[in-house]
């Protein structure tokens, strides 16, 4: 066993899953709490909403790419700084720059704006896959934002030929 925690791959068939403010990686099904302000802190922050998430069935057992759109419903710009995935030992943010996909230190989401990781623009590269990813499975992600903190996301694995889910603005 190495030091990296392996997350379960729950068979949750949800497309939009967001939980704000959780510190850890959740096992099993993920509750959906987008838009709830029951636990809103005194200083407003968030919500960040992620939609249209999916992982394309990988062509090999080494890497896979995840795509989604991030909406920032706040009046303050935010930055997606790091991503962790339950499907592989490592995950990196790859963003198109000067014609090539490059490791990115952060993806900015403007105030009241959005940022898309989509084919040609960028993706989360899941590296050192723990096992094969097949349509019908889902992958957990923990996204860390500079201001909004940590969000949990579950993305379905879709077949090579399947249409990508459409992101829906909150
Ligand atoms: Cu990549």
PDB file of C-alpha atoms and ligand atoms in Angstrom:
ATOM      1  CA  UNK A   1       0.000   0.000   0.000  1.00  0.00           C
ATOM      2  CA  UNK A   2       1.292   3.413  -0.742  1.00  0.00           C
ATOM      3  CA  UNK A   3       0.489   6.521   1.198  1.00  0.00           C
ATOM      4  CA  UNK A   4      -2.131   7.779  -1.180  1.00  0.00           C
ATOM      5  CA  UNK A   5      -5.662   7.131  -0.031  1.00  0.00           C
ATOM      6  CA  UNK A   6      -7.806   5.314  -2.475  1.00  0.00           C
ATOM      7  CA  UNK A   7     -11.356   6.530  -2.730  1.00  0.00           C
ATOM      8  CA  UNK A   8     -14.273   4.288  -3.501  1.00  0.00           C
ATOM      9  CA  UNK A   9     -15.952   4.588  -6.852  1.00  0.00           C
ATOM     10  CA  UNK A  10     -19.616   4.695  -5.949  1.00  0.00           C
ATOM     11  CA  UNK A  11     -22.113   3.769  -8.616  1.00  0.00           C
ATOM     12  CA  UNK A  12     -23.942   7.018  -8.284  1.00  0.00           C
ATOM     13  CA  UNK A  13     -25.653   7.981 -11.497  1.00  0.00           C
ATOM     14  CA  UNK A  14     -25.749  11.673 -10.818  1.00  0.00           C
ATOM     15  CA  UNK A  15     -24.467  14.362 -13.092  1.00  0.00           C
ATOM     16  CA  UNK A  16     -24.464  17.368 -10.826  1.00  0.00           C
ATOM     17  CA  UNK A  17     -23.163  16.904  -7.346  1.00  0.00           C
ATOM     18  CA  UNK A  18     -21.828  19.581  -5.132  1.00  0.00           C
ATOM     19  CA  UNK A  19     -21.297  19.748  -1.440  1.00  0.00           C
ATOM     20  CA  UNK A  20     -19.848  22.881  -0.021  1.00  0.00           C
ATOM     21  CA  UNK A  21     -17.702  23.141   3.011  1.00  0.00           C
ATOM     22  CA  UNK A  22     -16.870  19.506   3.659  1.00  0.00           C
ATOM     23  CA  UNK A  23     -13.322  18.984   4.747  1.00  0.00           C
ATOM     24  CA  UNK A  24     -12.822  15.365   3.871  1.00  0.00           C
ATOM     25  CA  UNK A  25     -13.340  12.938   1.092  1.00  0.00           C
ATOM     26  CA  UNK A  26     -16.718  11.335   1.379  1.00  0.00           C
ATOM     27  CA  UNK A  27     -17.315   7.655   0.927  1.00  0.00           C
ATOM     28  CA  UNK A  28     -20.271   6.319  -0.917  1.00  0.00           C
ATOM     29  CA  UNK A  29     -23.141   8.358  -2.186  1.00  0.00           C
ATOM     30  CA  UNK A  30     -22.747  12.085  -2.123  1.00  0.00           C
ATOM     31  CA  UNK A  31     -25.535  14.258  -0.798  1.00  0.00           C
ATOM     32  CA  UNK A  32     -26.660  17.044  -3.034  1.00  0.00           C
ATOM     33  CA  UNK A  33     -26.783  20.421  -1.425  1.00  0.00           C
ATOM     34  CA  UNK A  34     -26.341  22.923  -4.213  1.00  0.00           C
ATOM     35  CA  UNK A  35     -27.939  26.198  -3.389  1.00  0.00           C
ATOM     36  CA  UNK A  36     -28.697  25.518   0.241  1.00  0.00           C
ATOM     37  CA  UNK A  37     -27.736  28.292   2.566  1.00  0.00           C
ATOM     38  CA  UNK A  38     -28.696  26.588   5.802  1.00  0.00           C
ATOM     39  CA  UNK A  39     -25.069  26.546   6.892  1.00  0.00           C
ATOM     40  CA  UNK A  40     -24.037  29.833   5.327  1.00  0.00           C
ATOM     41  CA  UNK A  41     -21.182  31.395   7.229  1.00  0.00           C
ATOM     42  CA  UNK A  42     -21.360  34.938   8.520  1.00  0.00           C
ATOM     43  CA  UNK A  43     -18.940  36.053   5.840  1.00  0.00           C
ATOM     44  CA  UNK A  44     -20.560  35.129   2.538  1.00  0.00           C
ATOM     45  CA  UNK A  45     -18.553  32.775   0.378  1.00  0.00           C
ATOM     46  CA  UNK A  46     -19.568  30.446  -2.357  1.00  0.00           C
ATOM     47  CA  UNK A  47     -21.435  28.842  -3.706  1.00  0.00           C
ATOM     48  CA  UNK A  48     -19.406  27.436  -6.476  1.00  0.00           C
ATOM     49  CA  UNK A  49     -21.478  25.188  -8.709  1.00  0.00           C
ATOM     50  CA  UNK A  50     -20.044  22.548 -10.995  1.00  0.00           C
ATOM     51  CA  UNK A  51     -22.118  21.142 -13.836  1.00  0.00           C
ATOM     52  CA  UNK A  52     -21.723  18.948 -16.877  1.00  0.00           C
ATOM     53  CA  UNK A  53     -19.061  16.800 -15.243  1.00  0.00           C
ATOM     54  CA  UNK A  54     -17.898  13.617 -16.894  1.00  0.00           C
ATOM     55  CA  UNK A  55     -14.904  11.369 -17.295  1.00  0.00           C
ATOM     56  CA  UNK A  56     -14.267  10.032 -20.768  1.00  0.00           C
ATOM     57  CA  UNK A  57     -13.669   6.299 -20.783  1.00  0.00           C
ATOM     58  CA  UNK A  58      -9.903   6.089 -21.089  1.00  0.00           C
ATOM     59  CA  UNK A  59      -8.166   4.393 -23.970  1.00  0.00           C
ATOM     60  CA  UNK A  60      -5.601   2.922 -21.615  1.00  0.00           C
ATOM     61  CA  UNK A  61      -5.350   1.977 -17.968  1.00  0.00           C
ATOM     62  CA  UNK A  62      -2.949   4.766 -17.116  1.00  0.00           C
ATOM     63  CA  UNK A  63      -4.645   8.156 -17.480  1.00  0.00           C
ATOM     64  CA  UNK A  64      -8.161   9.500 -17.831  1.00  0.00           C
ATOM     65  CA  UNK A  65      -9.496  12.980 -18.493  1.00  0.00           C
ATOM     66  CA  UNK A  66     -12.331  14.670 -16.626  1.00  0.00           C
ATOM     67  CA  UNK A  67     -14.299  17.658 -17.860  1.00  0.00           C
ATOM     68  CA  UNK A  68     -16.728  20.046 -16.181  1.00  0.00           C
ATOM     69  CA  UNK A  69     -17.852  23.639 -16.018  1.00  0.00           C
ATOM     70  CA  UNK A  70     -17.460  25.712 -12.871  1.00  0.00           C
ATOM     71  CA  UNK A  71     -19.874  28.528 -12.106  1.00  0.00           C
ATOM     72  CA  UNK A  72     -18.996  31.177  -9.586  1.00  0.00           C
ATOM     73  CA  UNK A  73     -22.223  32.675  -8.288  1.00  0.00           C
ATOM     74  CA  UNK A  74     -20.445  35.063  -5.966  1.00  0.00           C
ATOM     75  CA  UNK A  75     -19.235  38.583  -6.528  1.00  0.00           C
ATOM     76  CA  UNK A  76     -15.631  37.593  -5.912  1.00  0.00           C
ATOM     77  CA  UNK A  77     -13.310  35.854  -8.347  1.00  0.00           C
ATOM     78  CA  UNK A  78     -12.047  32.450  -7.264  1.00  0.00           C
ATOM     79  CA  UNK A  79      -9.366  30.012  -8.379  1.00  0.00           C
ATOM     80  CA  UNK A  80      -9.481  26.233  -8.616  1.00  0.00           C
ATOM     81  CA  UNK A  81      -6.079  25.401  -7.212  1.00  0.00           C
ATOM     82  CA  UNK A  82      -5.922  21.642  -6.754  1.00  0.00           C
ATOM     83  CA  UNK A  83      -7.879  18.529  -7.632  1.00  0.00           C
ATOM     84  CA  UNK A  84      -7.806  15.083  -6.114  1.00  0.00           C
ATOM     85  CA  UNK A  85      -9.527  12.060  -7.563  1.00  0.00           C
ATOM     86  CA  UNK A  86     -10.658   8.758  -6.170  1.00  0.00           C
ATOM     87  CA  UNK A  87      -9.772   6.960  -9.380  1.00  0.00           C
ATOM     88  CA  UNK A  88      -6.047   7.528  -9.490  1.00  0.00           C
ATOM     89  CA  UNK A  89      -3.049   8.272  -7.339  1.00  0.00           C
ATOM     90  CA  UNK A  90      -2.661  11.736  -8.787  1.00  0.00           C
ATOM     91  CA  UNK A  91      -4.721  14.359 -10.550  1.00  0.00           C
ATOM     92  CA  UNK A  92      -3.506  17.461 -12.339  1.00  0.00           C
ATOM     93  CA  UNK A  93      -5.098  20.448 -13.907  1.00  0.00           C
ATOM     94  CA  UNK A  94      -4.182  20.636 -17.582  1.00  0.00           C
ATOM     95  CA  UNK A  95      -5.141  23.811 -19.400  1.00  0.00           C
ATOM     96  CA  UNK A  96      -4.558  24.829 -22.994  1.00  0.00           C
ATOM     97  CA  UNK A  97      -1.874  27.453 -23.334  1.00  0.00           C
ATOM     98  CA  UNK A  98      -0.091  28.531 -26.500  1.00  0.00           C
ATOM     99  CA  UNK A  99      -1.418  25.547 -28.395  1.00  0.00           C
ATOM    100  CA  UNK A 100      -0.516  22.852 -25.901  1.00  0.00           C
ATOM    101  CA  UNK A 101      -2.017  21.297 -22.796  1.00  0.00           C
ATOM    102  CA  UNK A 102       0.087  22.313 -19.868  1.00  0.00           C
ATOM    103  CA  UNK A 103       0.064  21.809 -16.159  1.00  0.00           C
ATOM    104  CA  UNK A 104      -1.729  24.724 -14.600  1.00  0.00           C
ATOM    105  CA  UNK A 105      -1.259  26.149 -11.139  1.00  0.00           C
ATOM    106  CA  UNK A 106      -4.855  27.300 -11.077  1.00  0.00           C
ATOM    107  CA  UNK A 107      -8.007  27.873 -13.067  1.00  0.00           C
ATOM    108  CA  UNK A 108      -9.598  31.263 -12.489  1.00  0.00           C
ATOM    109  CA  UNK A 109     -13.351  31.633 -12.295  1.00  0.00           C
ATOM    110  CA  UNK A 110     -14.419  35.265 -12.571  1.00  0.00           C
ATOM    111  CA  UNK A 111     -17.005  36.765 -10.263  1.00  0.00           C
ATOM    112  CA  UNK A 112     -20.497  35.888 -11.528  1.00  0.00           C
ATOM    113  CA  UNK A 113     -18.759  33.968 -14.282  1.00  0.00           C
ATOM    114  CA  UNK A 114     -17.727  30.508 -15.313  1.00  0.00           C
ATOM    115  CA  UNK A 115     -14.769  28.496 -16.485  1.00  0.00           C
ATOM    116  CA  UNK A 116     -15.045  25.355 -18.583  1.00  0.00           C
ATOM    117  CA  UNK A 117     -12.709  22.428 -18.762  1.00  0.00           C
ATOM    118  CA  UNK A 118     -13.719  21.010 -22.126  1.00  0.00           C
ATOM    119  CA  UNK A 119     -11.945  19.185 -24.946  1.00  0.00           C
ATOM    120  CA  UNK A 120      -9.395  21.546 -26.462  1.00  0.00           C
ATOM    121  CA  UNK A 121      -9.550  23.902 -23.492  1.00  0.00           C
ATOM    122  CA  UNK A 122      -8.513  21.768 -20.585  1.00  0.00           C
ATOM    123  CA  UNK A 123      -9.227  18.838 -18.327  1.00  0.00           C
ATOM    124  CA  UNK A 124      -8.368  17.241 -15.073  1.00  0.00           C
ATOM    125  CA  UNK A 125      -5.886  14.502 -15.857  1.00  0.00           C
ATOM    126  CA  UNK A 126      -6.354  11.539 -13.557  1.00  0.00           C
ATOM    127  CA  UNK A 127      -3.006   9.798 -13.422  1.00  0.00           C
ATOM    128  CA  UNK A 128      -1.876   6.409 -12.185  1.00  0.00           C
ATOM    129  CA  UNK A 129      -5.366   4.930 -12.405  1.00  0.00           C
ATOM    130  CA  UNK A 130      -6.146   2.377  -9.739  1.00  0.00           C
ATOM    131  CA  UNK A 131      -8.018   0.275 -12.259  1.00  0.00           C
ATOM    132  CA  UNK A 132      -9.981   0.386 -15.475  1.00  0.00           C
ATOM    133  CA  UNK A 133     -12.751   2.959 -15.746  1.00  0.00           C
ATOM    134  CA  UNK A 134     -15.903   1.844 -17.518  1.00  0.00           C
ATOM    135  CA  UNK A 135     -19.178   3.555 -18.422  1.00  0.00           C
ATOM    136  CA  UNK A 136     -21.608   3.183 -15.551  1.00  0.00           C
ATOM    137  CA  UNK A 137     -18.975   3.917 -12.945  1.00  0.00           C
ATOM    138  CA  UNK A 138     -18.489   7.274 -11.315  1.00  0.00           C
ATOM    139  CA  UNK A 139     -15.397   9.036 -10.085  1.00  0.00           C
ATOM    140  CA  UNK A 140     -15.147  11.186  -6.976  1.00  0.00           C
ATOM    141  CA  UNK A 141     -13.228  14.424  -7.041  1.00  0.00           C
ATOM    142  CA  UNK A 142     -12.298  16.897  -4.390  1.00  0.00           C
ATOM    143  CA  UNK A 143     -11.818  20.374  -5.811  1.00  0.00           C
ATOM    144  CA  UNK A 144     -10.028  22.985  -3.750  1.00  0.00           C
ATOM    145  CA  UNK A 145     -10.742  26.636  -4.396  1.00  0.00           C
ATOM    146  CA  UNK A 146      -8.732  29.543  -3.055  1.00  0.00           C
ATOM    147  CA  UNK A 147     -11.805  31.196  -1.580  1.00  0.00           C
ATOM    148  CA  UNK A 148     -14.646  28.692  -1.565  1.00  0.00           C
ATOM    149  CA  UNK A 149     -12.587  25.909  -0.042  1.00  0.00           C
ATOM    150  CA  UNK A 150     -13.239  22.297  -0.848  1.00  0.00           C
ATOM    151  CA  UNK A 151     -16.032  20.918  -2.965  1.00  0.00           C
ATOM    152  CA  UNK A 152     -16.850  17.322  -3.721  1.00  0.00           C
ATOM    153  CA  UNK A 153     -17.856  16.297  -7.186  1.00  0.00           C
ATOM    154  CA  UNK A 154     -18.907  12.990  -8.673  1.00  0.00           C
ATOM    155  CA  UNK A 155     -18.608  12.537 -12.409  1.00  0.00           C
ATOM    156  CA  UNK A 156     -19.941   9.630 -14.462  1.00  0.00           C
ATOM    157  CA  UNK A 157     -17.639   7.715 -16.753  1.00  0.00           C
ATOM    158  CA  UNK A 158     -19.064   7.876 -20.264  1.00  0.00           C
ATOM    159  CA  UNK A 159     -18.258   5.811 -23.327  1.00  0.00           C
ATOM    160  CA  UNK A 160     -15.839   7.039 -25.954  1.00  0.00           C
ATOM    161  CA  UNK A 161     -18.712   7.677 -28.344  1.00  0.00           C
ATOM    162  CA  UNK A 162     -21.263   9.010 -25.838  1.00  0.00           C
ATOM    163  CA  UNK A 163     -22.278  12.670 -26.028  1.00  0.00           C
ATOM    164  CA  UNK A 164     -20.912  14.838 -23.237  1.00  0.00           C
ATOM    165  CA  UNK A 165     -23.405  16.041 -20.634  1.00  0.00           C
ATOM    166  CA  UNK A 166     -24.439  19.637 -21.085  1.00  0.00           C
ATOM    167  CA  UNK A 167     -23.448  22.028 -18.344  1.00  0.00           C
ATOM    168  CA  UNK A 168     -26.349  23.967 -16.865  1.00  0.00           C
ATOM    169  CA  UNK A 169     -25.838  27.369 -15.310  1.00  0.00           C
ATOM    170  CA  UNK A 170     -27.244  27.667 -11.783  1.00  0.00           C
TER     171      UNK A 170
HETATM  172 CU1  LIG B   1      -3.826  16.035 -19.578  1.00  0.00          CU
END
